[in-house]
PDB file of C-alpha atoms in Angstrom:
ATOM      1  CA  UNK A 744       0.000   0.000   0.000  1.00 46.00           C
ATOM      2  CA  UNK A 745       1.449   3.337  -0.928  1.00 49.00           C
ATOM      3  CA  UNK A 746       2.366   5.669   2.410  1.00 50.00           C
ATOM      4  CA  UNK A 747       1.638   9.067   1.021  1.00 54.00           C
ATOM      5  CA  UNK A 748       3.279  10.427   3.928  1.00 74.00           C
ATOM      6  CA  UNK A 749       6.667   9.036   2.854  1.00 89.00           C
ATOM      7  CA  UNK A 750       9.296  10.974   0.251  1.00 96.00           C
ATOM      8  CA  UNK A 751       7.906   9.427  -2.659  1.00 97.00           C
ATOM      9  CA  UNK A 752      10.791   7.998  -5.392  1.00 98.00           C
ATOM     10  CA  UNK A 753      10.186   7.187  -8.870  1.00 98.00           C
ATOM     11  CA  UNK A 754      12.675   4.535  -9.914  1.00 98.00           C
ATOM     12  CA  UNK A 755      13.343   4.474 -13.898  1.00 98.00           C
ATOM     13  CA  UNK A 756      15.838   1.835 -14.839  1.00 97.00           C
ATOM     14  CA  UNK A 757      16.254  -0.813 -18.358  1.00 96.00           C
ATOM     15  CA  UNK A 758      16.896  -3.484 -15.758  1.00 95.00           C
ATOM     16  CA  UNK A 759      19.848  -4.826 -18.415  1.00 93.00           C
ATOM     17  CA  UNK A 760      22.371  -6.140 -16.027  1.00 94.00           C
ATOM     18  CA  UNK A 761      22.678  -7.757 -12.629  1.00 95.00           C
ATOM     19  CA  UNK A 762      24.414  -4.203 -11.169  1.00 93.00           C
ATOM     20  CA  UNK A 763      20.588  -3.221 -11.799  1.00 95.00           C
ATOM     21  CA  UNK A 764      18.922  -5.308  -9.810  1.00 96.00           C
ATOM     22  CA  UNK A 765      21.873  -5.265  -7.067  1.00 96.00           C
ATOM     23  CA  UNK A 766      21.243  -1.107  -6.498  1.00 95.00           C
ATOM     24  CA  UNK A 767      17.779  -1.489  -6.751  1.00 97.00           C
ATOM     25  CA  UNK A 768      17.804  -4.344  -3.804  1.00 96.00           C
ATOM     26  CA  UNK A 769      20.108  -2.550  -1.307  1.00 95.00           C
ATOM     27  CA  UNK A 770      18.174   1.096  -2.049  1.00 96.00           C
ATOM     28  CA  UNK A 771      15.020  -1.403  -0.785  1.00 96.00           C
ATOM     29  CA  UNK A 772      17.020  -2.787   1.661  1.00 95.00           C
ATOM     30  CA  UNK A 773      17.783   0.784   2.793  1.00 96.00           C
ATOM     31  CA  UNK A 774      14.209   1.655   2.874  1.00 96.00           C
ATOM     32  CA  UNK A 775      13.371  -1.161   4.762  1.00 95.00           C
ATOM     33  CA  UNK A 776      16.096  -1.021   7.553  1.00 95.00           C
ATOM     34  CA  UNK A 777      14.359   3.237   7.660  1.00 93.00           C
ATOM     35  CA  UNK A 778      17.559   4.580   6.725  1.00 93.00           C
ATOM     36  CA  UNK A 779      15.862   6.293   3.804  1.00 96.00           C
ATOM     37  CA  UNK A 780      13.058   7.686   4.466  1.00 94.00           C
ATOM     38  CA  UNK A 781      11.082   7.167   1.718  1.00 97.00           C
ATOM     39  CA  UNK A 782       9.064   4.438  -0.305  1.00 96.00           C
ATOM     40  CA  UNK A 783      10.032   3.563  -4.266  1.00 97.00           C
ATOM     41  CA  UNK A 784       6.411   4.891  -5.696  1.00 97.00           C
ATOM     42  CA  UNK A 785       7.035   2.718  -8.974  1.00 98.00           C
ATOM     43  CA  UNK A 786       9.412   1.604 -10.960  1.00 98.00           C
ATOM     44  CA  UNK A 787       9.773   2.301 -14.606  1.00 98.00           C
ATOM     45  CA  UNK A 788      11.547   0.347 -17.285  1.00 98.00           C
ATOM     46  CA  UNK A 789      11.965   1.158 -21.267  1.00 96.00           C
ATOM     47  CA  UNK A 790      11.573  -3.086 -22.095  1.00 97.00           C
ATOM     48  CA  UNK A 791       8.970  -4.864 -21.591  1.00 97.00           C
ATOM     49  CA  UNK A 792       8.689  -8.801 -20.826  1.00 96.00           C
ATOM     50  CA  UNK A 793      10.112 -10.799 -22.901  1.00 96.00           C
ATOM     51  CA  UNK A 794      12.985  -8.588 -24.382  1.00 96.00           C
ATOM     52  CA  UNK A 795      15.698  -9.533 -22.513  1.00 96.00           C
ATOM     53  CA  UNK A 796      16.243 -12.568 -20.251  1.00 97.00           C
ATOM     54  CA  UNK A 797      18.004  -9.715 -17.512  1.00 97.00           C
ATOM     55  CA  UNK A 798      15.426  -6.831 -17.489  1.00 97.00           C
ATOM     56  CA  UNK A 799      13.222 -10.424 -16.766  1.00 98.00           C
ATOM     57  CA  UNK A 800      15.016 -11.174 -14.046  1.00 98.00           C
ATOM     58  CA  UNK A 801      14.814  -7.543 -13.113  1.00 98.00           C
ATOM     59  CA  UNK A 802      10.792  -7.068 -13.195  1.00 98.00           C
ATOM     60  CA  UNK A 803      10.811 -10.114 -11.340  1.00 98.00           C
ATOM     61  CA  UNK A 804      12.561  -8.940  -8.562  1.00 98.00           C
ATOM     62  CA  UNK A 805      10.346  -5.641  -8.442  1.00 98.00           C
ATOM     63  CA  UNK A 806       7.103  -7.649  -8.628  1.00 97.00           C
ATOM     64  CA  UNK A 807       9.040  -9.814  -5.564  1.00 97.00           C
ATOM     65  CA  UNK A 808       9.407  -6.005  -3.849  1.00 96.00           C
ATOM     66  CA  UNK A 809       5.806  -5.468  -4.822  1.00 96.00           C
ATOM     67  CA  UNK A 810       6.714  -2.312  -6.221  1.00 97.00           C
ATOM     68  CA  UNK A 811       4.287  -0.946  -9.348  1.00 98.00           C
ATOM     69  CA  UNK A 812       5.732  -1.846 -12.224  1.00 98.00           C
ATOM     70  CA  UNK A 813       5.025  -0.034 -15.529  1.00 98.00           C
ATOM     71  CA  UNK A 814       6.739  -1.077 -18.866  1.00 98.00           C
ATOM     72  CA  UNK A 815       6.619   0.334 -22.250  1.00 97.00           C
ATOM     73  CA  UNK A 816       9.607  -0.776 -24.791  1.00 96.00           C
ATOM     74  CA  UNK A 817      11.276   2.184 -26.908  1.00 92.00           C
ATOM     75  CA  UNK A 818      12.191  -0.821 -29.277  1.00 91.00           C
ATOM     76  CA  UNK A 819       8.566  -1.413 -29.979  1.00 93.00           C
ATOM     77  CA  UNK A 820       7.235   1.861 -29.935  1.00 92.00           C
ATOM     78  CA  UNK A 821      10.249   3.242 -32.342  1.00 89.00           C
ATOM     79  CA  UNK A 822       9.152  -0.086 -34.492  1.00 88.00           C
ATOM     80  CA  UNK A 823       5.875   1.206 -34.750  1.00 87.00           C
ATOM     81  CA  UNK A 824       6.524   4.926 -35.745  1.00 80.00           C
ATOM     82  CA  UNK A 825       8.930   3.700 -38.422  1.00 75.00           C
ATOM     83  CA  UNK A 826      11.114   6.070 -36.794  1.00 65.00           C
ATOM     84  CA  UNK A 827      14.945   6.865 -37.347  1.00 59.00           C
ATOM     85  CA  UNK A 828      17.198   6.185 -34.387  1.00 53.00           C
ATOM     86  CA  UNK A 829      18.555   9.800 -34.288  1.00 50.00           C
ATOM     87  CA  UNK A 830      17.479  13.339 -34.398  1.00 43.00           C
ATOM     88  CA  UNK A 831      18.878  16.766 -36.081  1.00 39.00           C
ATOM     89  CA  UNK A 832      22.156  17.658 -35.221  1.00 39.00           C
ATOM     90  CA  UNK A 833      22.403  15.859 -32.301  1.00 50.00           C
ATOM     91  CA  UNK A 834      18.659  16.775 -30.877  1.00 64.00           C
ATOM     92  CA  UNK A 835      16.180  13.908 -29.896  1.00 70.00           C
ATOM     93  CA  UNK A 836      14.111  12.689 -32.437  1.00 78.00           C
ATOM     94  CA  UNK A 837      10.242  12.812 -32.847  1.00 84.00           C
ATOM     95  CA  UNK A 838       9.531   9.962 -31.743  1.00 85.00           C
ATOM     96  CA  UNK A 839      11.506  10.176 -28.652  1.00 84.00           C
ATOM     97  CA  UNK A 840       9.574  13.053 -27.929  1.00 89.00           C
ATOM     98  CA  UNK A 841       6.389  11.570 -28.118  1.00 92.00           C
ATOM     99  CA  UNK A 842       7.385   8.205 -26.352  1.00 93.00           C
ATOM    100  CA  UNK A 843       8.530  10.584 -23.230  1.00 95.00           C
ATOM    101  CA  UNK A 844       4.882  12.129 -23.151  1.00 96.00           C
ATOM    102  CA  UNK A 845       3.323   8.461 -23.348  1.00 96.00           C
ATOM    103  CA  UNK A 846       5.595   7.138 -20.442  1.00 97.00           C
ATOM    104  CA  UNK A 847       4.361  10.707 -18.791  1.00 97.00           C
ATOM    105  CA  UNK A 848       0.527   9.888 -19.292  1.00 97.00           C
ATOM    106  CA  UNK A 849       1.438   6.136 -17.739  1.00 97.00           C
ATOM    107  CA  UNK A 850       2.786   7.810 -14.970  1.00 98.00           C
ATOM    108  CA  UNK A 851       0.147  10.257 -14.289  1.00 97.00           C
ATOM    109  CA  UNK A 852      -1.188   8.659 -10.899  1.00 96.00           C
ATOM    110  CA  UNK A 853       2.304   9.555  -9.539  1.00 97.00           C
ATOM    111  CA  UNK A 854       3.914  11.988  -7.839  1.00 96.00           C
ATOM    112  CA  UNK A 855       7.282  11.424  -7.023  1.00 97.00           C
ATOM    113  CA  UNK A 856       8.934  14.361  -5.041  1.00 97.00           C
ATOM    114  CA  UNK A 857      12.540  12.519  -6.940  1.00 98.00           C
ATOM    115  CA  UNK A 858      12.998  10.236  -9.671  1.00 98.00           C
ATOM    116  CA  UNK A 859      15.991   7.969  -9.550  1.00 97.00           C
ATOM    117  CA  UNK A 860      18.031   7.308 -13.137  1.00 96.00           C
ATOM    118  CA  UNK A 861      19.348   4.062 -12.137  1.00 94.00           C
ATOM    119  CA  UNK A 862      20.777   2.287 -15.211  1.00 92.00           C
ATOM    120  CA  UNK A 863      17.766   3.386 -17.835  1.00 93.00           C
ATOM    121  CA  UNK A 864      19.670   4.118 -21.118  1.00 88.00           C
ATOM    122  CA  UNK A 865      18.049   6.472 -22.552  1.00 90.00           C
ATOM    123  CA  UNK A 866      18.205  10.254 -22.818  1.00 88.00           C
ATOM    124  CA  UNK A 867      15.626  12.448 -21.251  1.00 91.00           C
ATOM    125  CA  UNK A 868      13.983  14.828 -23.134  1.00 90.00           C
ATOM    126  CA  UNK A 869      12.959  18.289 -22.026  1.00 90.00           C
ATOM    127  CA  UNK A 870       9.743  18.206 -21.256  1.00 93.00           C
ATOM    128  CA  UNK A 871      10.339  15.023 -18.893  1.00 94.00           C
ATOM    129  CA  UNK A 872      13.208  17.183 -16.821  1.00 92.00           C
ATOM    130  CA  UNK A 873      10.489  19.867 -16.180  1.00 93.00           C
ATOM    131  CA  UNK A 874       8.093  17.460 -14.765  1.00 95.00           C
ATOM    132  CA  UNK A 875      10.112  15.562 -12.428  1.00 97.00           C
ATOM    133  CA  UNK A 876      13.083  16.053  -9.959  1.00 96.00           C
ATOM    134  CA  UNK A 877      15.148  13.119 -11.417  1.00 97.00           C
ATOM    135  CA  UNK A 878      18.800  12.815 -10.677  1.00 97.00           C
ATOM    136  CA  UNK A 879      21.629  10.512 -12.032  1.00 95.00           C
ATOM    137  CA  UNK A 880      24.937   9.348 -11.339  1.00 94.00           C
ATOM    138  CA  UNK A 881      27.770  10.317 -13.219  1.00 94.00           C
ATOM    139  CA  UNK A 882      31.592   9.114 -12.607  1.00 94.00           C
ATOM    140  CA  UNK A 883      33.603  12.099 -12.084  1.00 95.00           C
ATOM    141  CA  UNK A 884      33.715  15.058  -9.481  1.00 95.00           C
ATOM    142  CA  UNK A 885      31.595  18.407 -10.110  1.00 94.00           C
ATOM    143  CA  UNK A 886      33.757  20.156 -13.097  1.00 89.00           C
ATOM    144  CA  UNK A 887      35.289  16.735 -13.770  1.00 92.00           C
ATOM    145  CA  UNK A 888      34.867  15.577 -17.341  1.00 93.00           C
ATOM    146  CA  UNK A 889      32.235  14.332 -19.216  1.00 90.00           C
ATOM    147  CA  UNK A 890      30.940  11.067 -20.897  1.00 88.00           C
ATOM    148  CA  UNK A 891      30.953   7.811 -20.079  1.00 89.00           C
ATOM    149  CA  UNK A 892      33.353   6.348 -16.764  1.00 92.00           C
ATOM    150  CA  UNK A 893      36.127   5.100 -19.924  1.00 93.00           C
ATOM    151  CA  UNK A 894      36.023   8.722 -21.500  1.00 94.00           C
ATOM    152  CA  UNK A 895      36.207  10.448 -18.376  1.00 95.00           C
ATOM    153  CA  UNK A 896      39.082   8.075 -16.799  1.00 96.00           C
ATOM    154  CA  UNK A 897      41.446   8.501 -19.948  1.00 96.00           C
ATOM    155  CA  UNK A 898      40.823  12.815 -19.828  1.00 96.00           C
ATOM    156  CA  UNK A 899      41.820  12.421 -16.411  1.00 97.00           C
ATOM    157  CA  UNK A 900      45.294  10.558 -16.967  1.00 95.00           C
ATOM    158  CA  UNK A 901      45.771  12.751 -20.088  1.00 95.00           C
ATOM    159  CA  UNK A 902      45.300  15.513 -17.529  1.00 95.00           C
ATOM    160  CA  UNK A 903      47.713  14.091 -14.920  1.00 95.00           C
ATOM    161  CA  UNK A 904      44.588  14.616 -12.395  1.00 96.00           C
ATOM    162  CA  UNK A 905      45.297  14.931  -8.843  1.00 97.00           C
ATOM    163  CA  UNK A 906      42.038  13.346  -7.810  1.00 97.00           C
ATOM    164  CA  UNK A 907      38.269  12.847  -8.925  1.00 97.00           C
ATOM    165  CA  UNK A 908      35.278  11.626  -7.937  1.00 97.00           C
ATOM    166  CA  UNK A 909      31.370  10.087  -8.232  1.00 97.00           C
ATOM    167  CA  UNK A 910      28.442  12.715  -8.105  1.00 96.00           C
ATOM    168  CA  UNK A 911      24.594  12.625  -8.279  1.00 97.00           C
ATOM    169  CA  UNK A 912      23.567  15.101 -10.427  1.00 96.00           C
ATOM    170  CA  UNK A 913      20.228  17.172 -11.548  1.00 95.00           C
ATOM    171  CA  UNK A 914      18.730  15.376 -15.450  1.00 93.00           C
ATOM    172  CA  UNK A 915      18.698  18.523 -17.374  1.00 87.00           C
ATOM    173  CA  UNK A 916      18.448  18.386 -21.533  1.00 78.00           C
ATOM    174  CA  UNK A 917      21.945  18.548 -21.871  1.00 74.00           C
ATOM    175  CA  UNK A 918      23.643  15.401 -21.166  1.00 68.00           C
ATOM    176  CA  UNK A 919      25.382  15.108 -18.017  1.00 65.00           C
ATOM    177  CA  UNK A 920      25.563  19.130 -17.703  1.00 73.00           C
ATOM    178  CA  UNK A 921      23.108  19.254 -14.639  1.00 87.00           C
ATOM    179  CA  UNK A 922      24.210  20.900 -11.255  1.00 93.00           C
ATOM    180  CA  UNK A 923      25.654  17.874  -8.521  1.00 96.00           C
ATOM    181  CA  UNK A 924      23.417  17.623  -6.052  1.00 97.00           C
ATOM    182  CA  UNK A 925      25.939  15.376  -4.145  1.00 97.00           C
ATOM    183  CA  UNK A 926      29.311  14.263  -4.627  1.00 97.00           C
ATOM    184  CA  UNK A 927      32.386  12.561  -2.950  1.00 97.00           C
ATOM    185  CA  UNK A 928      35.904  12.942  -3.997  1.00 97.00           C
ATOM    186  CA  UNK A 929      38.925  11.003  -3.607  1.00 97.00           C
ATOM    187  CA  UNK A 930      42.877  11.148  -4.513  1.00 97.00           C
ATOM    188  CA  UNK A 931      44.567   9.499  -7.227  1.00 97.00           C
ATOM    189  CA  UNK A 932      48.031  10.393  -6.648  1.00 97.00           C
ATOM    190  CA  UNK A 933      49.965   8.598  -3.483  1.00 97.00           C
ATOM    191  CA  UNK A 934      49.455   5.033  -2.761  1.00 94.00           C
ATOM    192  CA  UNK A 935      48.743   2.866  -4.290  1.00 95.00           C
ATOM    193  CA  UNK A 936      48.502   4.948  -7.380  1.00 97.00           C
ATOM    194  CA  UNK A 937      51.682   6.971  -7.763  1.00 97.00           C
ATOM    195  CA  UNK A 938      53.207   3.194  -9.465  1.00 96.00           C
ATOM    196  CA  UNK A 939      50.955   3.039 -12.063  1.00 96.00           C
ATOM    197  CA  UNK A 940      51.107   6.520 -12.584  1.00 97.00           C
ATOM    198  CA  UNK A 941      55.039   5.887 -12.938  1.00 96.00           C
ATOM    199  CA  UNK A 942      54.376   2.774 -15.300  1.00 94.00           C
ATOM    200  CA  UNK A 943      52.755   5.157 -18.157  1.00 94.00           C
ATOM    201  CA  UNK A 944      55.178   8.308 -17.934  1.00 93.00           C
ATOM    202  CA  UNK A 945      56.281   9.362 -20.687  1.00 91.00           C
ATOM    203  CA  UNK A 946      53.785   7.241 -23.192  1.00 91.00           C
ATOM    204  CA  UNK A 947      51.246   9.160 -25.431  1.00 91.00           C
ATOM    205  CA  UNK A 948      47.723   8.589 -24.106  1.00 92.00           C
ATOM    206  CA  UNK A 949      46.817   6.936 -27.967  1.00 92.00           C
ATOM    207  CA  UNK A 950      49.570   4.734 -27.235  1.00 93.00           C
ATOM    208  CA  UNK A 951      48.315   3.372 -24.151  1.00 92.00           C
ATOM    209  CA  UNK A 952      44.754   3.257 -25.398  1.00 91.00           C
ATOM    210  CA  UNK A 953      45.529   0.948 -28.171  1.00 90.00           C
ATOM    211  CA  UNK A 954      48.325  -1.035 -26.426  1.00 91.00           C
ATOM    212  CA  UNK A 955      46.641  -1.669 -23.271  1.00 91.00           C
ATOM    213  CA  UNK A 956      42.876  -0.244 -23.014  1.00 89.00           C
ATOM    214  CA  UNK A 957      41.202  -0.218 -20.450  1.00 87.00           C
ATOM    215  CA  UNK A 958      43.371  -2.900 -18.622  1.00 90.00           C
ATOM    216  CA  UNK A 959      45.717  -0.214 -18.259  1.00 94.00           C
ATOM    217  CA  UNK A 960      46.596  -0.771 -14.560  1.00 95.00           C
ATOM    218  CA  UNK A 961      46.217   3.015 -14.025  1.00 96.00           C
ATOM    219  CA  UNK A 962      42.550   3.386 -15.215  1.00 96.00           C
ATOM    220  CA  UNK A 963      41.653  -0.146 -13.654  1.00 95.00           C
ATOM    221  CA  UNK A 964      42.738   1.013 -10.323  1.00 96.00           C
ATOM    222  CA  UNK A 965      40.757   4.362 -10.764  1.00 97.00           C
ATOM    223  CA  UNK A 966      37.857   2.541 -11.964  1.00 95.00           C
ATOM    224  CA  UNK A 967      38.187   0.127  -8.669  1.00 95.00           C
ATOM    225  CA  UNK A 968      38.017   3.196  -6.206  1.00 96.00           C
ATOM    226  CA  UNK A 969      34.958   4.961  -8.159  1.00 96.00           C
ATOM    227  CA  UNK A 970      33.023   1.841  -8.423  1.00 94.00           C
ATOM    228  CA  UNK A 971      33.427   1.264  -4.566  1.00 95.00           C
ATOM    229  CA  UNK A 972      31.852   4.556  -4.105  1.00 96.00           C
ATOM    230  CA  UNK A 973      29.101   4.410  -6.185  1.00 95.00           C
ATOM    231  CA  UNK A 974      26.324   2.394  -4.546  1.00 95.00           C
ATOM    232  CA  UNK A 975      26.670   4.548  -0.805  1.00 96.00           C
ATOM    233  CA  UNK A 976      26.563   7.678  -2.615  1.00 97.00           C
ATOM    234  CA  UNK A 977      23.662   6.755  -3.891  1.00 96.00           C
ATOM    235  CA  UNK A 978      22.104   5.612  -0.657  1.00 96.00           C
ATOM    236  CA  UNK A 979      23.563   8.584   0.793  1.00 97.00           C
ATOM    237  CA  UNK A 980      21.961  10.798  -1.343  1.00 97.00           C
ATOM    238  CA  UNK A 981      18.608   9.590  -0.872  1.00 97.00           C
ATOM    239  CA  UNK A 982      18.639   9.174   2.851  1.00 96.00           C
ATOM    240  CA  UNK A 983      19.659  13.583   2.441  1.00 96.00           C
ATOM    241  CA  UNK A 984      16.712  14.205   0.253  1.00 97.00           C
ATOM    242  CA  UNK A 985      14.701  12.021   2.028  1.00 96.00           C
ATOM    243  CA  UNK A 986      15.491  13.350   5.380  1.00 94.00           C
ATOM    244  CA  UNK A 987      15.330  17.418   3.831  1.00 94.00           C
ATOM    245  CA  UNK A 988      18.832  18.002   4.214  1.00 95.00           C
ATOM    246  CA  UNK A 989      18.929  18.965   0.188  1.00 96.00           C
ATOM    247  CA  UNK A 990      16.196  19.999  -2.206  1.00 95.00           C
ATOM    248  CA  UNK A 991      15.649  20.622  -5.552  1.00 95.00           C
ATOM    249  CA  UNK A 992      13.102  24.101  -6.216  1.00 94.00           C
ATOM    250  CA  UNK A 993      10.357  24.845  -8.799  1.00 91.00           C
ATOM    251  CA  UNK A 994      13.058  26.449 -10.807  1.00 91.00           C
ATOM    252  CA  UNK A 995      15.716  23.594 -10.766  1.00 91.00           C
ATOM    253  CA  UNK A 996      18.287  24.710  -8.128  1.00 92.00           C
ATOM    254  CA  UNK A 997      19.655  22.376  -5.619  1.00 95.00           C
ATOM    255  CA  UNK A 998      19.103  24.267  -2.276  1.00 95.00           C
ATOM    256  CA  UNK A 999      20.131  22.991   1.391  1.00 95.00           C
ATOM    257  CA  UNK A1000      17.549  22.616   4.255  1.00 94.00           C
ATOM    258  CA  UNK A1001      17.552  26.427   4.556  1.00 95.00           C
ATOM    259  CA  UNK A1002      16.807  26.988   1.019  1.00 94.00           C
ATOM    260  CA  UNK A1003      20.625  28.257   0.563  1.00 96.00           C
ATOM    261  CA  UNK A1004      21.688  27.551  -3.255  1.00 95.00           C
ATOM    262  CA  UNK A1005      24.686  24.451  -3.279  1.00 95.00           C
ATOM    263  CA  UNK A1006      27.266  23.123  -5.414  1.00 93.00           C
ATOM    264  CA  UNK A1007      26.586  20.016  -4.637  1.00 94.00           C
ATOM    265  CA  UNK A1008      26.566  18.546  -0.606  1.00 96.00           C
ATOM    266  CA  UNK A1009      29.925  17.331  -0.031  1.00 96.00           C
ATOM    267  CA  UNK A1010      29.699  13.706   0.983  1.00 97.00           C
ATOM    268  CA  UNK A1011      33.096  12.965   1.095  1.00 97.00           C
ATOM    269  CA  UNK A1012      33.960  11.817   4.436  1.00 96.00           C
ATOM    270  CA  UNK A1013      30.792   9.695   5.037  1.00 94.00           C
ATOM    271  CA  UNK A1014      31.096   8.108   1.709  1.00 96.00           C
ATOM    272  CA  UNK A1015      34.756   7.415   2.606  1.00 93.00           C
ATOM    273  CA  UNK A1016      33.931   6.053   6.382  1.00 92.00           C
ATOM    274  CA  UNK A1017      31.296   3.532   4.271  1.00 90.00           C
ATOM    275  CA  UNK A1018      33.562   2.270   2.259  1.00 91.00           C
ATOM    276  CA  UNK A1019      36.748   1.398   4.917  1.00 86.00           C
ATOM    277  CA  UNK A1020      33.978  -0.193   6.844  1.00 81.00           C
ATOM    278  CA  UNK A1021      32.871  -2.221   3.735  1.00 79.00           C
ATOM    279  CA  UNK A1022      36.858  -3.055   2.744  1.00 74.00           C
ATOM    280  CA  UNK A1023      37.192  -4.343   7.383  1.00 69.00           C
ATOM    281  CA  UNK A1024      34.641  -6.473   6.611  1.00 62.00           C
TER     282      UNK A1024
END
């Protein structure tokens, strides 16, 4: 039965992998232990039954939760608009458009106060950032670099970083150019990285890339330290919203529980106590 008194979350995700269903299970588990205050209102998924043997497995673990699950597949609904995959110059498509306003009218009988991108490849369009609060997780630190974690891990050894980080950040149209709502840093210089970073001195960054890729020891080792990092931010940042400790306002700021405008709450040191506990045990 839905609490209406609870933070309501909206949980949009393409269930593809078994990382899904893992941050979706210990965000529940969260919820269920009342360290996040909150309730996951429904979850929504861009397959449908049948598409994938994963996002199976995924619905049925939500069904399991007994979480409202609503479906539509952009494979099938792109199928049946005849519709190219791409827009102009880099815009979305029609038919994106008009699949965002059909998930919309599915989701009408909610109201989350924050949506949740967790795994759900696709791009948001406009009119879907003004309706909801939804943030998502991006691999670097606020005014880090951009893309996806391999782009942003080779721009930082091509810019002989000093450290970076894992942020939650505000969906806006422009891909992953939203303010942080919360974020956690950590070095990359020192031990045990200052080795690796020793290993590749002196190499051109192409070389490396083709010689080695990503099992550079370097970018596996910064991968390792984001990754641990990644599933108590997110926890972290929903037990803060949840508990009114940051907001997002009517006109898309990220405030602190005195309204104040933020660059992001720094969540540094409790993301860093979570994961020496996890590492002890």
């Amino acid at each position: 039965m839905r609490l209406i008194n609870l933070y309501q979350l909206g949980w949009f995700s393409t269930g593809r992998d078994k990382a899904a269903r893992d941050l979706l299970q210990a965000v529940n588990g969260s919820i269920k232990l009342g360290e996040i205050k909150a309730e996951i209102a429904f979850v929504f998924s861009n397959r449908e039954a049948g598409e994938s043997p994963e996002s199976d497995l995924f619905f049925k673990l939500v069904e399991d939760e007994h979480i409202p699950l609503i479906c539509l597949s952009y494979q099938k609904f792109r199928a049946k608009k005849g519709a190219p995959i791409t827009g102009q110059a880099g815009s979305l498509p029609l038919w994106r458009l008009d699949y965002d306003r059909e998930v919309m009218n599915r989701l009408q009988d909610f109201h989350p106060d924050l949506c949740v991108l967790a795994g759900y490849m696709l791009i948001v369009g406009k009119e879907m950032c003004h309706r909801y609060n939804m943030i998502n997780l991006h691999p670097a630190a606020p005014s880090g670099p951009a893309g996806t974690w391999q782009e942003v891990i080779w721009q930082l050894i091509d810019n002989e970083a000093q450290e970076t980080g894992v942020m939650m950040h505000l969906v806006t149209p422009e891909l992953d150019k939203g303010p942080p709502a919360t974020y956690c840093t950590f070095p990359i210089r020192g031990k045990p990285f200052d080795k690796y970073w020793d290993e590749i001195k002196g190499h051109p960054l192409e070389e490396i890339k083709k010689g080695q890729g990503e099992n550079n020891r370097l970018s596996k080792l910064i991968r390792k330290y984001g990754l641990a990092r990644e599933f108590p931010l997110i926890i972290s940042t929903l037990k803060a919203f949840s508990q009114g400790k940051i907001k997002i306002t009517a006109d898309k700021k990220v405030v602190d529980s005195d309204g104040k405008p933020i660059n992001g709450y720094n969540l540094t040191d409790k993301i860093n106590e979570l994961v020496r506990e996890a590492i002890s045990q």
